[in-house]
Short mmCIF file of N, CA, C and O in Angstrom, two decimals:
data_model
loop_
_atom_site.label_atom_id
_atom_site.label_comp_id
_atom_site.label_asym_id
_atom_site.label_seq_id
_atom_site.Cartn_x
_atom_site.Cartn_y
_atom_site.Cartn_z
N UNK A 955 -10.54 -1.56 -18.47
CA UNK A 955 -9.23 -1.37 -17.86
C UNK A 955 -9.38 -1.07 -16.38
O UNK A 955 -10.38 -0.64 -15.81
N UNK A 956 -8.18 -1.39 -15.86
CA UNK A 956 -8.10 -1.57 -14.06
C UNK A 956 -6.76 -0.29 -13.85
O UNK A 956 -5.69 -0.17 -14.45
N UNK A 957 -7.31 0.48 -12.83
CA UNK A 957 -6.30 1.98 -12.54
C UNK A 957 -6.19 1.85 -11.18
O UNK A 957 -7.22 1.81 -10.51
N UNK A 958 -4.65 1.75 -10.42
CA UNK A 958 -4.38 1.78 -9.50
C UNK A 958 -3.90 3.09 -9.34
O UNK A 958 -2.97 3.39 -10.08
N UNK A 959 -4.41 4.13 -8.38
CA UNK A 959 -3.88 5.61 -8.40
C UNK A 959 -3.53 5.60 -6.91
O UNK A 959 -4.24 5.22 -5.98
N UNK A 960 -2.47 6.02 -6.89
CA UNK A 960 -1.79 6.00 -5.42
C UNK A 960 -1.45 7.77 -4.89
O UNK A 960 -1.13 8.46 -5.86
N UNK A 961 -1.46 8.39 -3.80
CA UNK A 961 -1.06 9.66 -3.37
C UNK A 961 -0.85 9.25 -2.13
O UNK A 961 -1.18 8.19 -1.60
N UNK A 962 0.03 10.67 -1.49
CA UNK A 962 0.39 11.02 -0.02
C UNK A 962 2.24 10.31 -0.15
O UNK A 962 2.61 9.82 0.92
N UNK A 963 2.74 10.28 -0.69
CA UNK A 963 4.10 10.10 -0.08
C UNK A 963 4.73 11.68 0.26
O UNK A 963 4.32 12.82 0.08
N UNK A 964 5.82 11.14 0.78
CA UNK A 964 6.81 12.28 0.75
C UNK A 964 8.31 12.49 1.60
O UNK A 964 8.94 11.43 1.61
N UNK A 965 8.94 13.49 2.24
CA UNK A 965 9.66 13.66 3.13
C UNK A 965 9.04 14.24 4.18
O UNK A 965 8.27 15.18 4.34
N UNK A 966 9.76 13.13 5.11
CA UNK A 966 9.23 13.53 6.77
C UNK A 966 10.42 13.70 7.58
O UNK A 966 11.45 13.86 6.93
N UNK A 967 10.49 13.71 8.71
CA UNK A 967 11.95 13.52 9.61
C UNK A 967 11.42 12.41 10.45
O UNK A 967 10.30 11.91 10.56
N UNK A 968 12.20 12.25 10.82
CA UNK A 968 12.16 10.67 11.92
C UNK A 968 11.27 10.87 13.13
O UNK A 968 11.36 11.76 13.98
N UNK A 969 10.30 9.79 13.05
CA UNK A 969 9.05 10.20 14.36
C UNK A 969 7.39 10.86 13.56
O UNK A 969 6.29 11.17 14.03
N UNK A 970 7.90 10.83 12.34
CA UNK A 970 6.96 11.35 12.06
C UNK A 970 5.53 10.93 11.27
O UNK A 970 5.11 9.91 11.83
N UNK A 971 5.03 11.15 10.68
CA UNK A 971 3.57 10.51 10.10
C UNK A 971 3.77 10.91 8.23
O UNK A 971 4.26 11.82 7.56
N UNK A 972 3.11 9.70 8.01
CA UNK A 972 2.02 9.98 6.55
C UNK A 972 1.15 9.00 6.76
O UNK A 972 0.98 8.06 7.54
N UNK A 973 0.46 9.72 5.44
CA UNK A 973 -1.00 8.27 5.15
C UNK A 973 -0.80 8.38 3.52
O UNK A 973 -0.90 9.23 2.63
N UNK A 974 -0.52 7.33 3.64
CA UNK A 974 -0.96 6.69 1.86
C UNK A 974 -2.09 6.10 1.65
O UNK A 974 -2.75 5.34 2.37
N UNK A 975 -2.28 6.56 0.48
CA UNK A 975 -3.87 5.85 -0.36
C UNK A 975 -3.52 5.54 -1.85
O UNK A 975 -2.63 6.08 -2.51
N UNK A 976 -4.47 4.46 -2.29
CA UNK A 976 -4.40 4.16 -3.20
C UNK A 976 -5.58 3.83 -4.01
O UNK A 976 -5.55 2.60 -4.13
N UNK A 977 -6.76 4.38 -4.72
CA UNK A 977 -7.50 4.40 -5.29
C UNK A 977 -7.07 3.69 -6.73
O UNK A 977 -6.24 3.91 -7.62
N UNK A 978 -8.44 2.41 -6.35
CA UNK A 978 -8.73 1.86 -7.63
C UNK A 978 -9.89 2.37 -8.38
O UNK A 978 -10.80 3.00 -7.84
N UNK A 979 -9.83 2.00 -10.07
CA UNK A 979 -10.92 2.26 -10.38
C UNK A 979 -10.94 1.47 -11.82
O UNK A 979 -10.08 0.70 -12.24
N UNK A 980 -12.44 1.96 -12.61
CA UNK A 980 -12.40 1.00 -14.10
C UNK A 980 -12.99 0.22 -13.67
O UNK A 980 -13.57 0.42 -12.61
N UNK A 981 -13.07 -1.12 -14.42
CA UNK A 981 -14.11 -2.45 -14.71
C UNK A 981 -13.82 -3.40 -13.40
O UNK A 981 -13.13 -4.41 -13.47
N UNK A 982 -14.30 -3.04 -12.47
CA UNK A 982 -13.82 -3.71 -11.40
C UNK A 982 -15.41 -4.05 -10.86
O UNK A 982 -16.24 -3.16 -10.71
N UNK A 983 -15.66 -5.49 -10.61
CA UNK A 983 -16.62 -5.94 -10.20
C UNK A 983 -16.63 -6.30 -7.98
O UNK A 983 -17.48 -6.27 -7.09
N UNK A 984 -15.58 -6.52 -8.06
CA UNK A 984 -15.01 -6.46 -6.83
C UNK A 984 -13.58 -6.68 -6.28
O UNK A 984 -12.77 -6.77 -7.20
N UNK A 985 -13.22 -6.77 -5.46
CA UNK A 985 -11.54 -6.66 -4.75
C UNK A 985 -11.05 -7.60 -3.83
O UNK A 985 -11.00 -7.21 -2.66
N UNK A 986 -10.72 -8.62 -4.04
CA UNK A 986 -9.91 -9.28 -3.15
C UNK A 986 -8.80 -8.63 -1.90
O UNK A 986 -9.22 -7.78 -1.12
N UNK A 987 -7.60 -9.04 -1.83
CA UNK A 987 -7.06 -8.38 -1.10
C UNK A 987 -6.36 -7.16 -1.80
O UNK A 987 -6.05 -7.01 -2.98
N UNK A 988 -6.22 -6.39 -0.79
CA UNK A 988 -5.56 -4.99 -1.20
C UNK A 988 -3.91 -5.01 -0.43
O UNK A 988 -3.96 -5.47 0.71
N UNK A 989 -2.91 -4.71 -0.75
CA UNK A 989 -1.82 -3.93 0.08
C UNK A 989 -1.00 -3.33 -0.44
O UNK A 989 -1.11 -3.12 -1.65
N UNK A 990 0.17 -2.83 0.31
CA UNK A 990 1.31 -1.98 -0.17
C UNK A 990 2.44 -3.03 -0.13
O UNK A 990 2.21 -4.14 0.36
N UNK A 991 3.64 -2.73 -0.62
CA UNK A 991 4.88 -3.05 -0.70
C UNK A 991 5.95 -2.07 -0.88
O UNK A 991 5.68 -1.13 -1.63
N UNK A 992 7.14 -2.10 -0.34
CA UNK A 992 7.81 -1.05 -0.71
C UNK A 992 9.45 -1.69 -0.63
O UNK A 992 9.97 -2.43 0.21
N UNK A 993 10.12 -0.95 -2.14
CA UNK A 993 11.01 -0.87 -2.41
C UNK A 993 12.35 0.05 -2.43
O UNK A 993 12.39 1.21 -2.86
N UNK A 994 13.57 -0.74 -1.82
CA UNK A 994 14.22 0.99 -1.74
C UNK A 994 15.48 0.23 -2.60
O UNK A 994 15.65 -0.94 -2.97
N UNK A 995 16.26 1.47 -2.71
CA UNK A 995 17.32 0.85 -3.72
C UNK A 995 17.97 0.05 -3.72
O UNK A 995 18.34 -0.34 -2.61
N UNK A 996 18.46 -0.64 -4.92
CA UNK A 996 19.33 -1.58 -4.90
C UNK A 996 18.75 -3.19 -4.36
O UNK A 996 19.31 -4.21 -4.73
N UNK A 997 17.30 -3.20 -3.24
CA UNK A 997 16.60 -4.14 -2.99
C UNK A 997 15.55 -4.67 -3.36
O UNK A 997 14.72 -3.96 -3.93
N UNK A 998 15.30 -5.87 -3.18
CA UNK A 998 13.61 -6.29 -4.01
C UNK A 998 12.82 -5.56 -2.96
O UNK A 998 13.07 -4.94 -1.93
N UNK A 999 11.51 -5.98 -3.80
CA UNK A 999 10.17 -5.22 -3.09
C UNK A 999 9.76 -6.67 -2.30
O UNK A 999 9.67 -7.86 -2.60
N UNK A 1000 9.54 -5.77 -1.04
CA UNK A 1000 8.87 -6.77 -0.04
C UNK A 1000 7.53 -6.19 0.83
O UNK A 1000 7.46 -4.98 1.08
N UNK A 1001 6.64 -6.99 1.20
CA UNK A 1001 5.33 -6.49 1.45
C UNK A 1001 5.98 -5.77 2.55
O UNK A 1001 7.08 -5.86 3.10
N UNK A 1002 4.57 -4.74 2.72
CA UNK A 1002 4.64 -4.15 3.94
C UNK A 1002 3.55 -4.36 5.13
O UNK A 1002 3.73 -4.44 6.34
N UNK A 1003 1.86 -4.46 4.06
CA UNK A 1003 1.00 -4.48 4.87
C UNK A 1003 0.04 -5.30 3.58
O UNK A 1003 0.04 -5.19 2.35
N UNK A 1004 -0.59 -6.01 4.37
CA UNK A 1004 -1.74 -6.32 3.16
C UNK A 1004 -3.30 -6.56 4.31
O UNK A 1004 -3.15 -6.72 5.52
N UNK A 1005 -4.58 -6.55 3.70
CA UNK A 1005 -6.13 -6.42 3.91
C UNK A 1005 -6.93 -7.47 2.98
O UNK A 1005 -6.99 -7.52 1.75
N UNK A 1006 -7.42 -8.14 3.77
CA UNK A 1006 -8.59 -8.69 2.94
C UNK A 1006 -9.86 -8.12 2.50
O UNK A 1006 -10.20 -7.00 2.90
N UNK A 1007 -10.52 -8.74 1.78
CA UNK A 1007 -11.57 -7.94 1.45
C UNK A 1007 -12.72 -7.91 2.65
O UNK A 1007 -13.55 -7.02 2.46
N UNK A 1008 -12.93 -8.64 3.75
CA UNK A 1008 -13.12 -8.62 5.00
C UNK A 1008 -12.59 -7.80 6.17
O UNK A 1008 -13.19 -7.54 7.21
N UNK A 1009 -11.46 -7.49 5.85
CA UNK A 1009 -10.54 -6.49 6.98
C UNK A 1009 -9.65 -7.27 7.82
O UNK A 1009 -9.14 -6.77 8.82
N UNK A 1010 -9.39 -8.75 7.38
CA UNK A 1010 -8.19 -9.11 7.92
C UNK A 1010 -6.85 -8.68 7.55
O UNK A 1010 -6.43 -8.30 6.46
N UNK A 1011 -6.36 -8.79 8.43
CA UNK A 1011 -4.67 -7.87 8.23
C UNK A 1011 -3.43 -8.65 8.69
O UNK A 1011 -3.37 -9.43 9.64
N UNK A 1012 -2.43 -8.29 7.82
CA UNK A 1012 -1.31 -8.82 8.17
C UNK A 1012 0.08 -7.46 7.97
O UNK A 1012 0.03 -6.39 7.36
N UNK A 1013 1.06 -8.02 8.66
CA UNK A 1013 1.99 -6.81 8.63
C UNK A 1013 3.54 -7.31 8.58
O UNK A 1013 3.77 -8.38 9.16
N UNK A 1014 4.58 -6.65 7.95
CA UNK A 1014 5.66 -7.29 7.86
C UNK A 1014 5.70 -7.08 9.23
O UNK A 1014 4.68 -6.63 9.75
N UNK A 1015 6.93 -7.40 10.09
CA UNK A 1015 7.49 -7.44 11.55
C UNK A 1015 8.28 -5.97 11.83
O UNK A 1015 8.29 -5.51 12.97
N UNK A 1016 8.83 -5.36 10.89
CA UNK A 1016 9.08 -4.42 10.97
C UNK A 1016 8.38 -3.32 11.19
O UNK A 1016 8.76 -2.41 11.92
N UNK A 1017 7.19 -3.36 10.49
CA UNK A 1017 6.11 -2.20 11.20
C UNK A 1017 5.31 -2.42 11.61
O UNK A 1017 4.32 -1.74 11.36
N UNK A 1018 5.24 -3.34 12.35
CA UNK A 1018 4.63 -3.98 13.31
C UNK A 1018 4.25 -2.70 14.23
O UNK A 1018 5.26 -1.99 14.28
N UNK A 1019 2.80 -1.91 15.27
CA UNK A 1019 3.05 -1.24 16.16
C UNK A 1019 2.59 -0.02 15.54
O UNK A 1019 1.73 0.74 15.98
N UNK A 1020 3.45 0.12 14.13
CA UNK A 1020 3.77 1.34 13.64
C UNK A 1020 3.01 1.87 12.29
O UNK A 1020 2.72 3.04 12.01
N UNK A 1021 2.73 0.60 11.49
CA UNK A 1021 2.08 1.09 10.44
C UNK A 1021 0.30 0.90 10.92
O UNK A 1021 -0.10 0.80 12.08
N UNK A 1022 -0.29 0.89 10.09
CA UNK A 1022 -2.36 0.52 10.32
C UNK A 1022 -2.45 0.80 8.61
O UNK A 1022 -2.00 1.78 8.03
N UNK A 1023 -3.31 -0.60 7.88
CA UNK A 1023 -3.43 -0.27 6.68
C UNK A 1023 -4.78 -0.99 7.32
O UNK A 1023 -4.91 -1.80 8.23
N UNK A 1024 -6.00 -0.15 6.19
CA UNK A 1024 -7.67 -0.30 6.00
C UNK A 1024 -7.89 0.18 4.76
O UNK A 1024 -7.09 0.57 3.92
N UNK A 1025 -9.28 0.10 4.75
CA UNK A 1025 -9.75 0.00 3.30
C UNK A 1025 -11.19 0.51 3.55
O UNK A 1025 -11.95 0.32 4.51
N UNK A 1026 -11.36 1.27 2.30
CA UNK A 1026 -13.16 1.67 2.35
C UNK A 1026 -13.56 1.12 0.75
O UNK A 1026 -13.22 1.49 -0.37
N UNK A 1027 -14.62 -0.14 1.36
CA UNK A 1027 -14.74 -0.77 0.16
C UNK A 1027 -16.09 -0.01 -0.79
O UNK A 1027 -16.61 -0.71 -1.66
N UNK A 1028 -16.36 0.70 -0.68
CA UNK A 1028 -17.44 1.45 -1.04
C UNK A 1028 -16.34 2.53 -1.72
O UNK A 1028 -16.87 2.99 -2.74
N UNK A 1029 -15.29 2.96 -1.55
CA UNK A 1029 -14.44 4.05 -2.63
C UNK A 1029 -13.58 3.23 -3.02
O UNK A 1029 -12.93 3.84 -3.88
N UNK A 1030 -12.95 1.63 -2.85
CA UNK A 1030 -12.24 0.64 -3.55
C UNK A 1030 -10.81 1.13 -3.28
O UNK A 1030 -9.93 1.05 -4.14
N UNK A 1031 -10.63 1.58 -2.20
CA UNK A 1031 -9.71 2.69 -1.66
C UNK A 1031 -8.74 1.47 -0.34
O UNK A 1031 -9.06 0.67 0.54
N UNK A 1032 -7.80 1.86 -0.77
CA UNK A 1032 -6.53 1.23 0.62
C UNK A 1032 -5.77 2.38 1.11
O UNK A 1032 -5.26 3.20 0.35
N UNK A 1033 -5.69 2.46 2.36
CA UNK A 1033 -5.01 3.08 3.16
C UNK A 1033 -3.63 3.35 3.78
O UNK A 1033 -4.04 4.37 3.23
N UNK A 1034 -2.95 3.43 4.10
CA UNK A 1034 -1.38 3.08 4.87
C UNK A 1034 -1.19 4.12 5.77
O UNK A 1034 -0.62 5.10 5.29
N UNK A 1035 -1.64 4.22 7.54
CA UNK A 1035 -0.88 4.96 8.09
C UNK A 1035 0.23 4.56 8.66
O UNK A 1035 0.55 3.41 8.98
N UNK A 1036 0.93 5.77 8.80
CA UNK A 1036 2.65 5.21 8.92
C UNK A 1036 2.82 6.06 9.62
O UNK A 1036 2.82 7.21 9.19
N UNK A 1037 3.03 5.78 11.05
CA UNK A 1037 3.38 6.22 12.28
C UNK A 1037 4.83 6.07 12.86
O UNK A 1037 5.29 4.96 12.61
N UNK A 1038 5.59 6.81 13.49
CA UNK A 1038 6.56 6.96 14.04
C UNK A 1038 7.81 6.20 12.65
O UNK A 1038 8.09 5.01 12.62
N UNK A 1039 8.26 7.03 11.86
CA UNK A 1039 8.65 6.96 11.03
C UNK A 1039 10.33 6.95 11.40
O UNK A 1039 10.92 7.80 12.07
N UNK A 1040 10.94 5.69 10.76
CA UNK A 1040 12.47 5.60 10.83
C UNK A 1040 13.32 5.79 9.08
O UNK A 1040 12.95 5.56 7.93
N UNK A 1041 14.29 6.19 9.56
CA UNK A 1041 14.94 5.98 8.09
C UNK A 1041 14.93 4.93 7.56
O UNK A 1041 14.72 5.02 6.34
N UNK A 1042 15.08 3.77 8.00
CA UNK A 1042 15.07 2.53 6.96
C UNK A 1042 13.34 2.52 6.50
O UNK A 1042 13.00 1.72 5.63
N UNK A 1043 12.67 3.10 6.88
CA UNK A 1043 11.43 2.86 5.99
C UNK A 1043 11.60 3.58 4.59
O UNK A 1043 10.84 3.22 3.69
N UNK A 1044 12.53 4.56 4.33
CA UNK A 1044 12.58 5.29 3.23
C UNK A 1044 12.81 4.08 1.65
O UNK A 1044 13.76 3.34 1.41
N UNK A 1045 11.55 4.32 0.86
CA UNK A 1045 11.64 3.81 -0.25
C UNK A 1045 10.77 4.27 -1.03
O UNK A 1045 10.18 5.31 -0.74
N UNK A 1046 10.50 3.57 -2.22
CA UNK A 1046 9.00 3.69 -3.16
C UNK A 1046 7.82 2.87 -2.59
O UNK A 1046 8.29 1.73 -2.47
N UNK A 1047 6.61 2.84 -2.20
CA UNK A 1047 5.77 2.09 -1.91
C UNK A 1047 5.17 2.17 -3.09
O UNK A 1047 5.38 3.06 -3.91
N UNK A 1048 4.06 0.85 -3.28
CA UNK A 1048 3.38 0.21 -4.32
C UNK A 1048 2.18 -0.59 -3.46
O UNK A 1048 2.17 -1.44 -2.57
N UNK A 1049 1.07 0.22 -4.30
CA UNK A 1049 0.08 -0.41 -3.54
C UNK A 1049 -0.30 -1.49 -4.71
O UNK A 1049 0.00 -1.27 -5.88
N UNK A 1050 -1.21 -3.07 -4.16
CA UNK A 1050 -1.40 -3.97 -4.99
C UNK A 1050 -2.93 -4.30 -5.16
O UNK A 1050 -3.55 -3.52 -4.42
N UNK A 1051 -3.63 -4.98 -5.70
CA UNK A 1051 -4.98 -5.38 -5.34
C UNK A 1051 -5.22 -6.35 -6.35
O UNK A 1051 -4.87 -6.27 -7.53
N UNK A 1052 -6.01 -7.53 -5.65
CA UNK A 1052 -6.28 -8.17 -6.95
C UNK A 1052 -7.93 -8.30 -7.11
O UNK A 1052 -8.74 -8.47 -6.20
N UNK A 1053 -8.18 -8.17 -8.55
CA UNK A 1053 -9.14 -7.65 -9.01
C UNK A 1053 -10.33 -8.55 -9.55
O UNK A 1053 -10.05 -9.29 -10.49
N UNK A 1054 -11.51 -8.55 -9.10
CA UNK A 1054 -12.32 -9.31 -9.87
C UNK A 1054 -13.20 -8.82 -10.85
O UNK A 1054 -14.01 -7.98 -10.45
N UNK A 1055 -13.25 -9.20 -12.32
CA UNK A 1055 -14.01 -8.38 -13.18
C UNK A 1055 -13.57 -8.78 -14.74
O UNK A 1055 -12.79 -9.68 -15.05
N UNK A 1056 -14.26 -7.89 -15.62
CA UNK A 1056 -13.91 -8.40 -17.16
C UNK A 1056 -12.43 -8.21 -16.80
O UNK A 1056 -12.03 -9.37 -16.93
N UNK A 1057 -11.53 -7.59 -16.48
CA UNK A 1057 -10.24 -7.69 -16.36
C UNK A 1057 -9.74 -7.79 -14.86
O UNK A 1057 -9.56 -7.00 -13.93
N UNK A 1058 -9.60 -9.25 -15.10
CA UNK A 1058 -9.51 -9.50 -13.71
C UNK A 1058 -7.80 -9.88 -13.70
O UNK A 1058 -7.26 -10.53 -14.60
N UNK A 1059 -7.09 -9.35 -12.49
CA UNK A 1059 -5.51 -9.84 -12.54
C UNK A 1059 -5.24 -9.18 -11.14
O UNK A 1059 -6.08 -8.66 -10.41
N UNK A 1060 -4.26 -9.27 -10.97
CA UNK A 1060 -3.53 -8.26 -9.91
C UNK A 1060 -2.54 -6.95 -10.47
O UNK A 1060 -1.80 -7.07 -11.44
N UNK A 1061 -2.61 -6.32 -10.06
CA UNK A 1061 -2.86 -4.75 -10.20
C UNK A 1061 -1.94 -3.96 -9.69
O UNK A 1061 -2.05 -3.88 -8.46
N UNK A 1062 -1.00 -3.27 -10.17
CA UNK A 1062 -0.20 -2.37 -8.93
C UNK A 1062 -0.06 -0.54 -9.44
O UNK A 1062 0.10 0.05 -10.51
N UNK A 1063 -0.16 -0.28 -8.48
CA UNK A 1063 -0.18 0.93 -8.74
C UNK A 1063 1.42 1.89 -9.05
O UNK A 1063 2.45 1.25 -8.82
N UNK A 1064 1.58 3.31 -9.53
CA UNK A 1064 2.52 3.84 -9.71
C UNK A 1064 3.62 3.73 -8.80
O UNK A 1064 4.79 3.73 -9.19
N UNK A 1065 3.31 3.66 -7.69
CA UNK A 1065 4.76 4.11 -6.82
C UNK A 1065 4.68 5.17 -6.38
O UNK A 1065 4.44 6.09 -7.17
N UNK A 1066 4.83 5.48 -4.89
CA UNK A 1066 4.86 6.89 -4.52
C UNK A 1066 5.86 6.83 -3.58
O UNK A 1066 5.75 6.01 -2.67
N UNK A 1067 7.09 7.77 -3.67
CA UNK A 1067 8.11 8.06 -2.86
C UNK A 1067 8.31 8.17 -1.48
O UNK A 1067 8.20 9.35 -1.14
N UNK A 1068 8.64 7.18 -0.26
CA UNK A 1068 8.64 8.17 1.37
C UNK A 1068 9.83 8.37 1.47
O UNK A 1068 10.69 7.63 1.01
N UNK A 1069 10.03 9.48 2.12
CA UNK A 1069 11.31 9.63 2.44
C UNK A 1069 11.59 10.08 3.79
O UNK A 1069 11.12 11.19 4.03
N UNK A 1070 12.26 9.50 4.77
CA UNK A 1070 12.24 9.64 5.97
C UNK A 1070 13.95 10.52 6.56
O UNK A 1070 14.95 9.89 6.91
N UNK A 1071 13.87 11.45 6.53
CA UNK A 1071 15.18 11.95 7.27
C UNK A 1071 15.91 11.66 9.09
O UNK A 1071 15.33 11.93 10.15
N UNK A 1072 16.69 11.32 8.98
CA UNK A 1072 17.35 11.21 10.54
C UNK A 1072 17.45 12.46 11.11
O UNK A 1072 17.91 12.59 12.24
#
């Protein structure tokens, strides 16, 4: 079995910081790309940031500037800092990864809450 464990959300006020992580673990032989996505109510989930297993990066346009997602492939670990924080970032993030191994698929983790105050 494949375990996406995600921590660090929360409430911030506007301007402000977190870092999300998301620890994989289980029968995992190696990791393709890793990222987050995040959902807020009433809307679909749309990426936010995604990493290759190389360290190429891509970013929605919106946090462009503002977010930095990395990875330490030696803890199978993805990152999300989230810098200068606005209310419309407030949602659930979901980190993803797809997985190579006896159970190989793509993968998402629990969901962890940001919540950004004005």
């Amino acid at each position: 079995q494949v375990q996406l464990v995600e921590s660090g959300g929360g409430l911030v006020q506007a301007g402000g910081s977190l870092r999300l992580s998301c620890a994989a673990s289980g029968s995992i032989f190696s990791i393709n790309d890793m990222g987050y996505y995040r959902q807020a109510p009433g809307k679909q989930r749309d990426l936010v940031a995604r990493i290759t297993s190389g360290g190429s990066t891509a970013y929605a346009d919106s946090v462009k500037g503002r977010f930095t997602i990395s990875r330490d492939n030696a803890k199978n670990t993805v990152y999300l800092q989230m810098n200068s924080l606005k209310p419309e970032d407030t949602a659930a993030y979901y980190c993803n990864a797809n997985i190579f191994g006896a159970y190989r698929g793509t993968y998402w983790g629990q969901g962890t809450q940001v919540t950004v105050s004005s």
